[in-house]
Coordinates of C-alpha atoms and ligand atoms in Angstrom, one line a residue:
M4 CA 109.1 45.9 1.3
R5 CA 106.1 44.1 2.1
I6 CA 106.6 40.2 3.0
A7 CA 103.6 38.0 2.7
Y8 CA 103.6 34.4 4.1
T9 CA 103.0 31.0 2.5
S10 CA 102.9 27.4 3.1
T11 CA 105.6 25.2 2.7
R12 CA 103.4 22.8 0.8
C13 CA 101.6 24.9 -1.4
K14 CA 102.3 28.6 -2.8
K15 CA 99.2 30.8 -1.7
E16 CA 99.8 34.1 0.2
I17 CA 98.5 35.9 3.1
T18 CA 99.5 38.3 5.5
S19 CA 101.6 37.7 9.1
A20 CA 98.5 38.6 10.9
E21 CA 96.6 35.8 9.2
A22 CA 99.7 33.4 9.6
I23 CA 99.7 34.2 13.2
I24 CA 96.2 33.6 14.0
K25 CA 96.1 30.5 11.8
G26 CA 99.3 28.9 13.2
I27 CA 99.3 26.1 10.6
A28 CA 98.5 26.0 7.2
D29 CA 95.3 24.1 6.1
D30 CA 97.4 21.5 3.8
G31 CA 99.7 21.1 6.9
G32 CA 102.5 22.8 6.1
L33 CA 104.0 25.5 7.8
Y34 CA 104.2 29.5 7.5
I35 CA 107.7 30.8 5.6
P36 CA 108.0 34.4 4.7
I37 CA 108.2 34.9 0.9
E38 CA 111.5 36.4 1.0
F39 CA 114.0 37.5 4.1
P40 CA 114.5 41.1 4.8
T41 CA 118.0 42.5 5.1
I42 CA 119.8 44.2 8.2
D43 CA 120.0 47.7 5.9
I44 CA 121.1 50.0 9.3
P45 CA 124.9 49.4 9.9
F46 CA 125.9 47.8 12.7
S47 CA 127.6 50.6 14.0
E48 CA 124.5 52.3 14.2
L49 CA 122.6 49.3 15.9
L50 CA 125.5 49.3 18.5
S51 CA 123.1 51.8 20.5
Y52 CA 119.9 49.6 20.1
D53 CA 118.7 48.1 23.3
Y54 CA 116.8 44.2 23.1
K55 CA 113.7 46.3 22.4
K56 CA 114.5 48.8 20.2
L57 CA 116.1 45.9 18.1
S58 CA 113.2 44.1 18.3
V59 CA 110.7 46.6 17.1
Y60 CA 113.4 47.1 14.0
I61 CA 113.3 43.5 13.4
L62 CA 109.8 42.5 13.7
K63 CA 108.8 45.2 11.4
K64 CA 110.7 43.7 8.9
Y65 CA 108.9 40.7 9.0
F66 CA 105.5 41.8 10.2
T67 CA 105.1 44.4 7.5
D68 CA 101.3 44.6 7.7
F69 CA 101.3 46.0 11.6
T70 CA 101.8 49.5 12.2
D71 CA 104.9 50.7 14.1
E72 CA 102.7 51.3 17.0
E73 CA 101.3 48.0 17.1
I74 CA 104.8 46.2 16.9
K75 CA 106.1 48.8 19.4
D76 CA 102.9 48.1 21.7
C77 CA 103.7 44.3 21.5
V78 CA 107.2 44.6 22.1
Y79 CA 107.1 47.0 25.2
K80 CA 104.5 44.7 26.7
A81 CA 106.6 41.6 26.4
Y82 CA 110.1 42.7 27.4
D83 CA 109.5 44.3 30.6
N84 CA 110.3 43.7 34.1
K85 CA 109.3 40.1 33.8
F86 CA 112.8 39.6 32.5
T87 CA 115.3 39.8 35.6
N88 CA 118.2 40.6 33.8
D89 CA 117.9 44.2 32.0
S90 CA 119.6 43.3 28.9
I91 CA 116.9 40.5 28.4
A92 CA 119.3 38.3 26.5
P93 CA 123.0 39.0 28.2
V94 CA 125.7 37.3 26.9
A95 CA 128.2 35.7 29.6
K96 CA 131.9 35.9 28.7
I97 CA 133.4 32.6 30.5
D98 CA 137.2 32.1 29.4
E99 CA 137.3 31.9 25.9
N100 CA 133.7 30.7 25.4
F101 CA 130.6 33.0 25.3
F102 CA 127.1 31.9 26.8
L103 CA 123.9 33.5 25.4
E104 CA 121.6 33.3 28.3
L105 CA 118.1 32.9 27.3
Y106 CA 116.9 32.0 30.6
H107 CA 116.1 35.5 32.3
G108 CA 112.4 35.5 31.9
P109 CA 109.4 34.4 34.1
T110 CA 109.9 30.7 33.8
L111 CA 114.0 30.3 33.3
A112 CA 113.8 28.8 30.1
F113 CA 114.3 30.1 26.4
K114 CA 110.7 29.7 25.6
D115 CA 109.8 32.8 27.5
M116 CA 111.6 34.8 24.8
A117 CA 108.8 34.1 22.4
L118 CA 105.7 32.9 24.7
S119 CA 106.1 36.6 26.2
I120 CA 105.4 38.2 23.1
L121 CA 103.2 35.8 21.3
P122 CA 100.0 36.7 23.1
H123 CA 100.4 40.3 22.3
L124 CA 101.2 39.5 18.4
L125 CA 97.9 37.4 18.6
K126 CA 95.6 40.0 20.1
T127 CA 97.0 42.5 17.5
S128 CA 96.4 40.0 14.9
C129 CA 92.8 39.6 15.8
R130 CA 92.0 43.3 16.2
K131 CA 93.4 43.9 12.7
L132 CA 91.2 41.1 11.2
K133 CA 88.2 42.4 13.1
I134 CA 87.9 39.0 14.9
K135 CA 86.2 39.7 18.2
D136 CA 86.2 36.1 19.5
E137 CA 88.0 35.2 22.9
I138 CA 91.6 33.5 22.2
V139 CA 91.2 30.4 24.1
I140 CA 94.8 29.2 24.3
L141 CA 94.7 25.0 24.8
T142 CA 98.0 23.2 25.5
A143 CA 99.5 19.7 26.8
T144 CA 102.6 20.1 28.4
S145 CA 105.4 18.1 29.7
G146 CA 106.8 21.0 31.4
D147 CA 108.3 24.0 29.8
T148 CA 105.9 25.0 27.4
G149 CA 102.9 24.8 29.6
K150 CA 104.3 27.1 32.4
A151 CA 106.0 29.4 29.5
A152 CA 102.6 29.7 27.9
L153 CA 100.8 30.5 31.2
E154 CA 103.1 33.1 32.3
G155 CA 102.8 34.9 28.7
F156 CA 98.9 34.7 28.4
A157 CA 98.2 35.5 32.1
D158 CA 96.0 38.2 32.6
V159 CA 96.1 39.3 28.6
E160 CA 92.5 40.7 27.9
G161 CA 90.8 39.0 25.2
T162 CA 92.4 35.5 26.1
K163 CA 92.3 32.6 28.2
V164 CA 94.9 29.9 28.5
I165 CA 94.1 26.1 29.6
V166 CA 97.0 23.6 30.3
F167 CA 97.0 20.0 30.9
F168 CA 100.0 18.3 32.3
P169 CA 100.7 14.7 33.5
E170 CA 100.0 14.9 36.9
N171 CA 103.0 12.5 37.9
G172 CA 105.3 13.0 35.0
V173 CA 106.8 16.4 35.2
S174 CA 109.4 17.2 37.9
P175 CA 108.7 18.7 41.0
I176 CA 109.2 22.4 40.5
Q177 CA 107.7 22.5 37.0
K178 CA 104.7 21.2 39.2
R179 CA 104.9 23.6 41.6
Q180 CA 105.3 26.6 39.1
M181 CA 102.2 25.9 37.3
I182 CA 99.9 25.1 40.2
T183 CA 100.5 28.2 42.0
Q184 CA 100.0 30.4 38.4
E185 CA 98.0 33.4 39.4
G186 CA 95.8 35.1 36.8
K187 CA 92.0 35.2 36.3
N188 CA 92.3 33.8 32.8
T189 CA 94.4 30.9 33.4
Y190 CA 93.5 27.5 34.3
V191 CA 95.9 24.2 35.1
V192 CA 94.6 20.8 35.3
G193 CA 96.7 17.5 36.0
I194 CA 96.1 14.6 34.1
D195 CA 95.5 11.1 35.4
G196 CA 98.1 9.4 32.4
N197 CA 101.5 10.4 30.9
F198 CA 102.1 13.0 28.6
D199 CA 101.2 11.3 25.3
D200 CA 97.5 10.7 27.0
A201 CA 97.6 14.4 27.7
Q202 CA 98.4 15.3 24.1
K203 CA 96.6 13.0 22.3
A204 CA 93.6 14.0 24.6
V205 CA 94.3 17.8 23.6
K206 CA 94.8 16.8 19.9
E207 CA 91.1 15.5 19.8
I208 CA 89.6 18.6 21.2
F209 CA 91.3 20.5 18.4
N210 CA 89.5 18.2 15.7
D211 CA 86.6 18.0 17.1
K212 CA 84.3 20.0 14.9
E213 CA 81.2 20.0 17.0
F214 CA 82.8 21.2 19.9
N215 CA 84.7 24.1 18.0
K216 CA 81.1 24.6 16.9
L217 CA 79.9 25.1 20.2
L218 CA 82.7 27.3 21.0
E219 CA 82.5 29.6 18.2
D220 CA 79.0 30.0 18.8
K221 CA 79.9 31.4 22.7
G222 CA 82.6 33.7 21.1
C223 CA 85.7 31.5 21.7
M224 CA 88.4 30.5 19.5
L225 CA 90.8 27.9 20.2
S226 CA 94.5 28.5 19.4
S227 CA 97.6 26.4 20.2
A228 CA 100.8 28.7 20.8
N229 CA 102.6 25.9 19.2
S230 CA 106.5 26.5 18.1
I231 CA 105.3 26.3 14.9
N232 CA 103.6 29.3 14.7
I233 CA 105.7 32.0 12.7
G234 CA 104.7 34.4 15.9
R235 CA 107.2 32.5 18.0
L236 CA 110.0 31.9 15.2
V237 CA 110.5 35.6 13.9
P238 CA 111.2 37.1 17.9
Q239 CA 113.9 34.6 18.2
I240 CA 115.9 36.1 15.5
V241 CA 116.1 39.1 17.4
Y242 CA 118.6 37.8 20.3
Y243 CA 121.1 36.0 17.7
I244 CA 121.5 39.9 16.1
Y245 CA 121.7 41.0 20.0
S246 CA 124.2 38.8 20.8
Y247 CA 126.5 39.7 17.8
L248 CA 125.9 43.3 18.5
C249 CA 127.2 42.4 22.0
M250 CA 130.2 41.0 20.6
L251 CA 131.0 43.9 18.4
K252 CA 130.3 46.1 21.6
N253 CA 132.8 44.6 23.7
R254 CA 135.4 44.0 21.0
E255 CA 135.6 40.4 21.0
I256 CA 135.2 40.5 17.5
K257 CA 135.6 43.2 14.7
E258 CA 132.6 44.4 12.3
G259 CA 131.9 41.9 9.9
E260 CA 133.8 38.8 11.6
S261 CA 131.8 36.1 11.3
I262 CA 130.8 33.8 14.3
N263 CA 129.5 30.3 15.1
I264 CA 126.6 29.3 17.0
A265 CA 125.6 26.0 19.0
V266 CA 122.0 25.5 19.7
P267 CA 120.8 22.8 22.0
T268 CA 117.9 21.5 19.5
G269 CA 115.0 19.8 20.0
N270 CA 112.1 21.0 17.7
F271 CA 114.4 23.0 15.4
G272 CA 112.9 26.3 16.0
N273 CA 115.5 28.2 17.9
I274 CA 118.5 27.1 15.7
L275 CA 116.0 28.1 12.7
A276 CA 116.1 31.4 13.9
A277 CA 119.8 31.8 13.9
Y278 CA 119.7 30.6 9.9
Y279 CA 116.9 33.1 9.4
A280 CA 119.4 35.8 11.0
K281 CA 122.1 34.3 8.6
K282 CA 119.7 34.9 5.7
M283 CA 119.2 38.5 6.9
G284 CA 122.8 39.1 6.5
L285 CA 124.1 38.2 10.2
P286 CA 128.1 37.3 9.6
I287 CA 127.6 33.3 10.9
N288 CA 130.0 31.2 9.7
K289 CA 128.8 27.6 11.2
L290 CA 125.6 26.8 12.7
I291 CA 126.1 23.7 15.0
C292 CA 122.8 21.9 15.6
A293 CA 123.2 19.9 19.1
S294 CA 121.3 16.7 19.8
N295 CA 120.8 14.5 22.6
E296 CA 120.7 10.8 22.5
N297 CA 117.3 11.5 20.6
N298 CA 120.0 12.1 17.5
V299 CA 117.5 12.3 14.4
L300 CA 118.9 15.6 13.6
C301 CA 122.3 14.5 13.8
D302 CA 121.9 11.6 11.6
F303 CA 119.9 13.8 9.3
F304 CA 122.8 16.3 8.9
N305 CA 125.4 13.9 8.4
E306 CA 123.7 11.6 5.9
G307 CA 121.0 13.6 4.6
R308 CA 118.3 10.9 5.7
Y309 CA 115.8 11.9 8.4
N310 CA 114.4 8.7 10.1
K311 CA 112.2 8.6 13.3
N312 CA 112.0 4.7 13.4
R313 CA 113.9 4.3 16.3
D314 CA 113.5 3.9 19.9
F315 CA 112.1 7.5 21.7
K316 CA 115.1 7.8 24.6
V317 CA 114.1 9.6 28.1
T318 CA 117.2 11.9 28.8
I319 CA 118.3 14.4 31.3
S320 CA 117.8 17.3 28.5
P321 CA 114.1 16.4 28.5
S322 CA 113.3 19.6 26.4
M323 CA 115.2 18.1 23.6
D324 CA 113.4 14.2 23.6
I325 CA 111.7 14.4 20.2
L326 CA 111.6 12.5 17.1
V327 CA 109.9 14.6 14.9
S328 CA 111.5 18.1 14.9
S329 CA 108.5 20.3 13.1
N330 CA 110.3 23.3 12.2
L331 CA 113.2 21.3 10.1
E332 CA 110.2 21.6 7.2
R333 CA 111.2 25.3 7.0
L334 CA 114.7 24.3 6.6
L335 CA 113.7 21.8 3.7
Y336 CA 111.9 24.6 2.0
H337 CA 114.4 27.1 1.9
I338 CA 117.3 24.5 0.7
S339 CA 114.9 23.1 -1.8
N340 CA 114.8 26.5 -3.8
E341 CA 111.6 26.8 -2.5
N342 CA 110.0 23.8 -3.5
E343 CA 106.6 23.2 -2.1
K344 CA 105.8 20.1 -4.4
K345 CA 109.0 18.6 -3.0
V346 CA 108.6 19.5 0.5
D347 CA 104.9 18.1 0.3
R348 CA 106.2 14.8 -1.2
L349 CA 109.2 14.7 1.8
M350 CA 106.6 15.1 4.0
R351 CA 104.3 12.6 3.0
E352 CA 107.2 10.1 2.8
L353 CA 107.5 11.0 6.7
S354 CA 104.3 10.5 7.7
D355 CA 103.9 7.1 5.5
K356 CA 107.3 5.7 6.0
G357 CA 108.6 7.5 9.1
Q358 CA 111.7 8.4 6.7
Y359 CA 112.8 10.5 3.9
I360 CA 116.0 11.2 2.1
I361 CA 117.0 14.7 0.7
D362 CA 118.8 14.8 -3.0
K363 CA 122.6 15.8 -3.4
D364 CA 121.3 19.2 -4.5
M365 CA 119.5 19.8 -1.0
K366 CA 122.4 18.3 0.9
N367 CA 124.6 20.7 -0.6
E368 CA 122.9 23.4 0.9
L369 CA 123.5 22.3 4.4
D370 CA 127.1 23.1 4.6
S371 CA 126.6 25.9 7.0
F372 CA 125.4 23.4 9.4
Y373 CA 127.7 21.1 11.6
S374 CA 126.0 18.5 14.0
S375 CA 126.6 16.2 16.9
F376 CA 125.3 14.9 20.1
A377 CA 125.7 14.3 23.5
S378 CA 124.8 11.1 25.7
D379 CA 123.7 11.6 29.1
E380 CA 126.9 10.5 30.3
E381 CA 128.8 13.2 28.0
T382 CA 126.1 15.9 29.3
Y383 CA 127.2 15.1 32.8
K384 CA 130.8 15.4 32.1
A385 CA 130.3 18.6 30.3
I386 CA 128.5 20.4 33.2
R387 CA 131.5 19.1 35.3
D388 CA 134.2 20.0 33.0
I389 CA 132.7 23.8 32.7
F390 CA 132.1 24.1 36.3
E391 CA 135.8 22.7 37.2
D392 CA 137.4 24.8 34.8
T393 CA 135.4 28.1 35.2
S394 CA 133.0 27.8 38.1
Y395 CA 130.3 28.9 35.6
L396 CA 127.0 26.7 36.1
V397 CA 125.1 25.4 33.2
D398 CA 121.9 23.4 32.6
T399 CA 121.7 20.0 31.0
H400 CA 120.3 21.4 28.0
T401 CA 123.5 23.8 27.5
A402 CA 125.9 21.4 28.1
V403 CA 124.7 19.4 25.3
A404 CA 125.4 22.2 23.1
Y405 CA 128.9 22.7 24.7
K406 CA 129.8 19.3 24.0
A407 CA 128.7 19.2 20.0
Y408 CA 130.9 22.5 19.9
M409 CA 134.1 20.4 21.5
D410 CA 133.3 17.9 18.8
Y411 CA 133.2 20.6 16.0
K412 CA 136.4 22.3 17.3
Q413 CA 138.3 18.9 17.8
A414 CA 136.9 17.8 13.8
T415 CA 137.8 21.0 12.4
G416 CA 140.5 23.1 14.3
D417 CA 138.1 26.1 13.8
N418 CA 138.6 29.2 16.0
T419 CA 136.1 31.3 14.8
K420 CA 134.5 32.7 18.2
T421 CA 131.3 30.8 19.2
I422 CA 128.4 31.7 20.9
V423 CA 126.8 28.4 22.7
V424 CA 123.2 29.0 23.5
S425 CA 122.0 28.4 26.9
T426 CA 118.6 27.7 27.3
A427 CA 117.5 27.1 30.6
S428 CA 118.6 28.1 34.1
P429 CA 120.6 25.1 35.9
F430 CA 118.3 25.6 38.9
K431 CA 115.4 24.2 36.8
F432 CA 116.9 20.8 36.7
P433 CA 119.0 20.8 40.1
R434 CA 118.8 16.8 40.3
D435 CA 121.1 16.6 37.3
V436 CA 123.2 19.5 37.9
C437 CA 123.8 18.0 41.5
K438 CA 124.7 14.8 39.9
A439 CA 127.0 16.0 37.4
L440 CA 128.6 18.2 40.0
K441 CA 129.0 14.7 42.3
I442 CA 126.6 16.4 44.9
D443 CA 125.0 14.2 47.3
S444 CA 121.6 14.2 46.3
D445 CA 119.7 11.2 48.1
E446 CA 116.6 11.6 49.7
L447 CA 116.9 15.7 49.4
D448 CA 114.0 17.0 47.4
D449 CA 114.1 19.3 44.4
F450 CA 113.6 22.4 46.5
D451 CA 116.3 21.4 49.0
L452 CA 118.6 20.7 46.1
V453 CA 118.2 24.2 44.5
Y454 CA 119.5 25.2 47.7
K455 CA 122.5 23.1 48.0
L456 CA 123.4 23.9 44.4
S457 CA 123.4 27.6 45.3
A458 CA 125.5 27.4 48.2
F459 CA 128.0 25.0 46.3
A460 CA 128.4 27.0 43.4
G461 CA 127.8 30.7 44.9
V462 CA 125.2 31.5 42.4
K463 CA 122.2 33.4 44.0
I464 CA 119.0 31.5 43.2
P465 CA 116.7 33.0 40.7
N466 CA 113.5 34.6 42.2
A467 CA 111.1 32.8 40.3
I468 CA 112.4 29.7 41.8
S469 CA 112.1 31.0 45.7
N470 CA 109.0 32.6 44.7
I471 CA 106.7 29.7 44.2
E472 CA 108.1 27.6 47.2
N473 CA 106.1 29.6 49.4
K474 CA 103.4 30.5 47.0
D475 CA 99.6 29.2 47.4
I476 CA 98.4 26.3 45.5
I477 CA 95.8 28.0 43.2
H478 CA 95.3 25.2 40.8
T479 CA 94.1 21.5 42.6
N480 CA 92.1 19.8 39.8
V481 CA 93.2 16.5 38.7
C482 CA 91.5 14.7 35.8
K483 CA 91.0 11.2 33.8
K484 CA 91.9 11.8 30.2
E485 CA 88.2 11.3 29.3
E486 CA 87.3 14.2 30.9
I487 CA 89.2 17.1 29.2
K488 CA 86.4 18.4 27.4
K489 CA 84.4 18.4 30.4
E490 CA 87.0 20.5 32.4
I491 CA 87.0 22.8 29.3
K492 CA 83.6 23.3 29.6
N493 CA 83.2 24.4 33.3
F494 CA 86.2 26.5 33.1
L495 CA 84.9 28.5 30.2
K496 CA 81.2 28.1 31.3
V497 CA 79.7 26.5 27.7
Ligands
PLP504 C1 112.3 23.7 23.8 C2 113.7 23.6 24.3 C3 115.0 23.3 23.7 C4 114.5 23.0 22.2 O1 114.6 24.3 21.3 P1 113.8 24.1 19.8 O2 113.4 25.3 19.3 O3 112.5 22.9 20.1 O4 114.7 23.6 19.3 C5 116.2 23.4 24.3 N1 116.4 23.8 25.5 C6 115.2 24.1 26.6 C7 115.4 24.2 27.6 C8 113.8 24.3 25.9 O5 113.0 24.4 26.9

C-alpha cells in the first residue's frame, strides 16, 4: 500500500520525502498520512523483533517512497550506542505499574527518540529529491529541544545546526549540555533576552525572504526540526508497539488484551503517536492525556472547547508549559471525518479569537481519550508517593502523567494494565525532584544536587550528566536579539 501525505487544511497529495522536507504545508496545515497502515504481522511473530527491526517495519509502512535500504540505514544510524539501554525503550515494572522509559538517549529526554532519526530522514529525503543544498537547522530553545537537535544533527554530513537559547532562561544543566556540544557543524549562541525573544527572532529569520534567497544562492536551505514534522511523529509510534510487545513477552498481558497509555502532554506529539498506534490496530483502551497547570488540553477533552485565552503558567514540568498544542490539529482532522474545511475554520477561529468549540459528532469521536491535570503541589506529591512506596525515581513530567492516571483509576475503577510514559530522567530536574523528596537543596548547585539525589535514591548518575560536568566549554558566544542574523552569517560564512 502506497501512503501519500496531505495537509490538514487542503487536500493535495505529496510523498513522505516531500512532507519531511517541507515540515509544514504552505496553507499552514500539518501533513497527515491519507490512511493508516495496519500491523499485518502477528504479534507472536513480532515478539522476536528488537527495537531497530520493529522501527524498520513500522517506518516502511509510512514512508512508502523510501527503499528498504534507505529506511534501514536511517534506523541503524539513529538507534545505536548513543542509547545507553540496549532495548532503547525499556518498560520498567514497578509494583503494579508500568513505566515506559524514553530517556535513555543522549540528552535524557524522549525527544531523542525522534531527533536522533530525523536528520537521517531529512538527508535521505533530500537525496531522493535531488536537493543538493546543505540543510541548516535553526532552532530557538527553552532547553530540551535545542540539545536534542544538536545531538541528533552533530556531525551528520550535509547538515549544520544552529541553536539560540535564552542566556539566563534555561537550567544550569541544560545550559552546560548545550555549550559543551561537540561537532564541527554545531553552533550554539546565548541570547541576551528570554525565550520569547529568541523564538521571535528566529521566526523572523524564517520569514525573511531576502535572507533565505541569499542562503539559497550559497547552497543552504533553512529547516526547523520542529515537532510538527511528520518525520518526528512517525518514529514515535514505534515505542508504543514495542512496549506492548514487551508486556506480552513478560506475560503481563495476553495477546489481544487492551492496555491504557498515560502521556505527559505538551505539544500533543507524543500522545498523538499513541493514537496512531491504536489506529494501526494496537489494542489500546484509553489514552490518558496529562496536563500540568497549563490545562488547555484537559479542558478541551472534557468540554469540547479549546481556549488559549488564559495566563501562561511557569511550572516544574517546563517541557509541557504550552498554550497552543500544534499537533492537536492532526487529531481534529481525524475526528472530523477528514474534513479539511472544518479544520481550516477551527484553526482560523483559534488564531482570530484564541478559541474554538467542536461539534457533537467530533466530540463523540474523543471517547478513547481521558484527560486530567496536576498542579505543581500534586506533582511533588506524586514523585514522593512513588518513591516512598517503591523506591522508584521519576521526573516531574512523568509524575504529572502518573497523577492523571491515578485520577482516571479513581474516576472509573478501570483495572486495565496501564503504561505511564516516562519522558525525562529525574537527573535532568534535580532541584524539583529533591524538593519533592524533601532533600535539603539550599545553596547547592544543580550538579551537587545530582550527586545528592543519586546517593539518596541509590540510582546511578547517567553518563550524559557526569560527562558534561568536566567537558570543555566550546560555545561562548552571547548576542543581542538584534544580532541573530549576523551570528548566522558568521557561522555559515555567507
Ligand atoms: C517535549 C516534552 C514533553 C511533551 O511532549 P509533546 O509531544 O510535546 O506532548 C513531555 N515531557 C518532556 C520531558 C518533554 O521534553
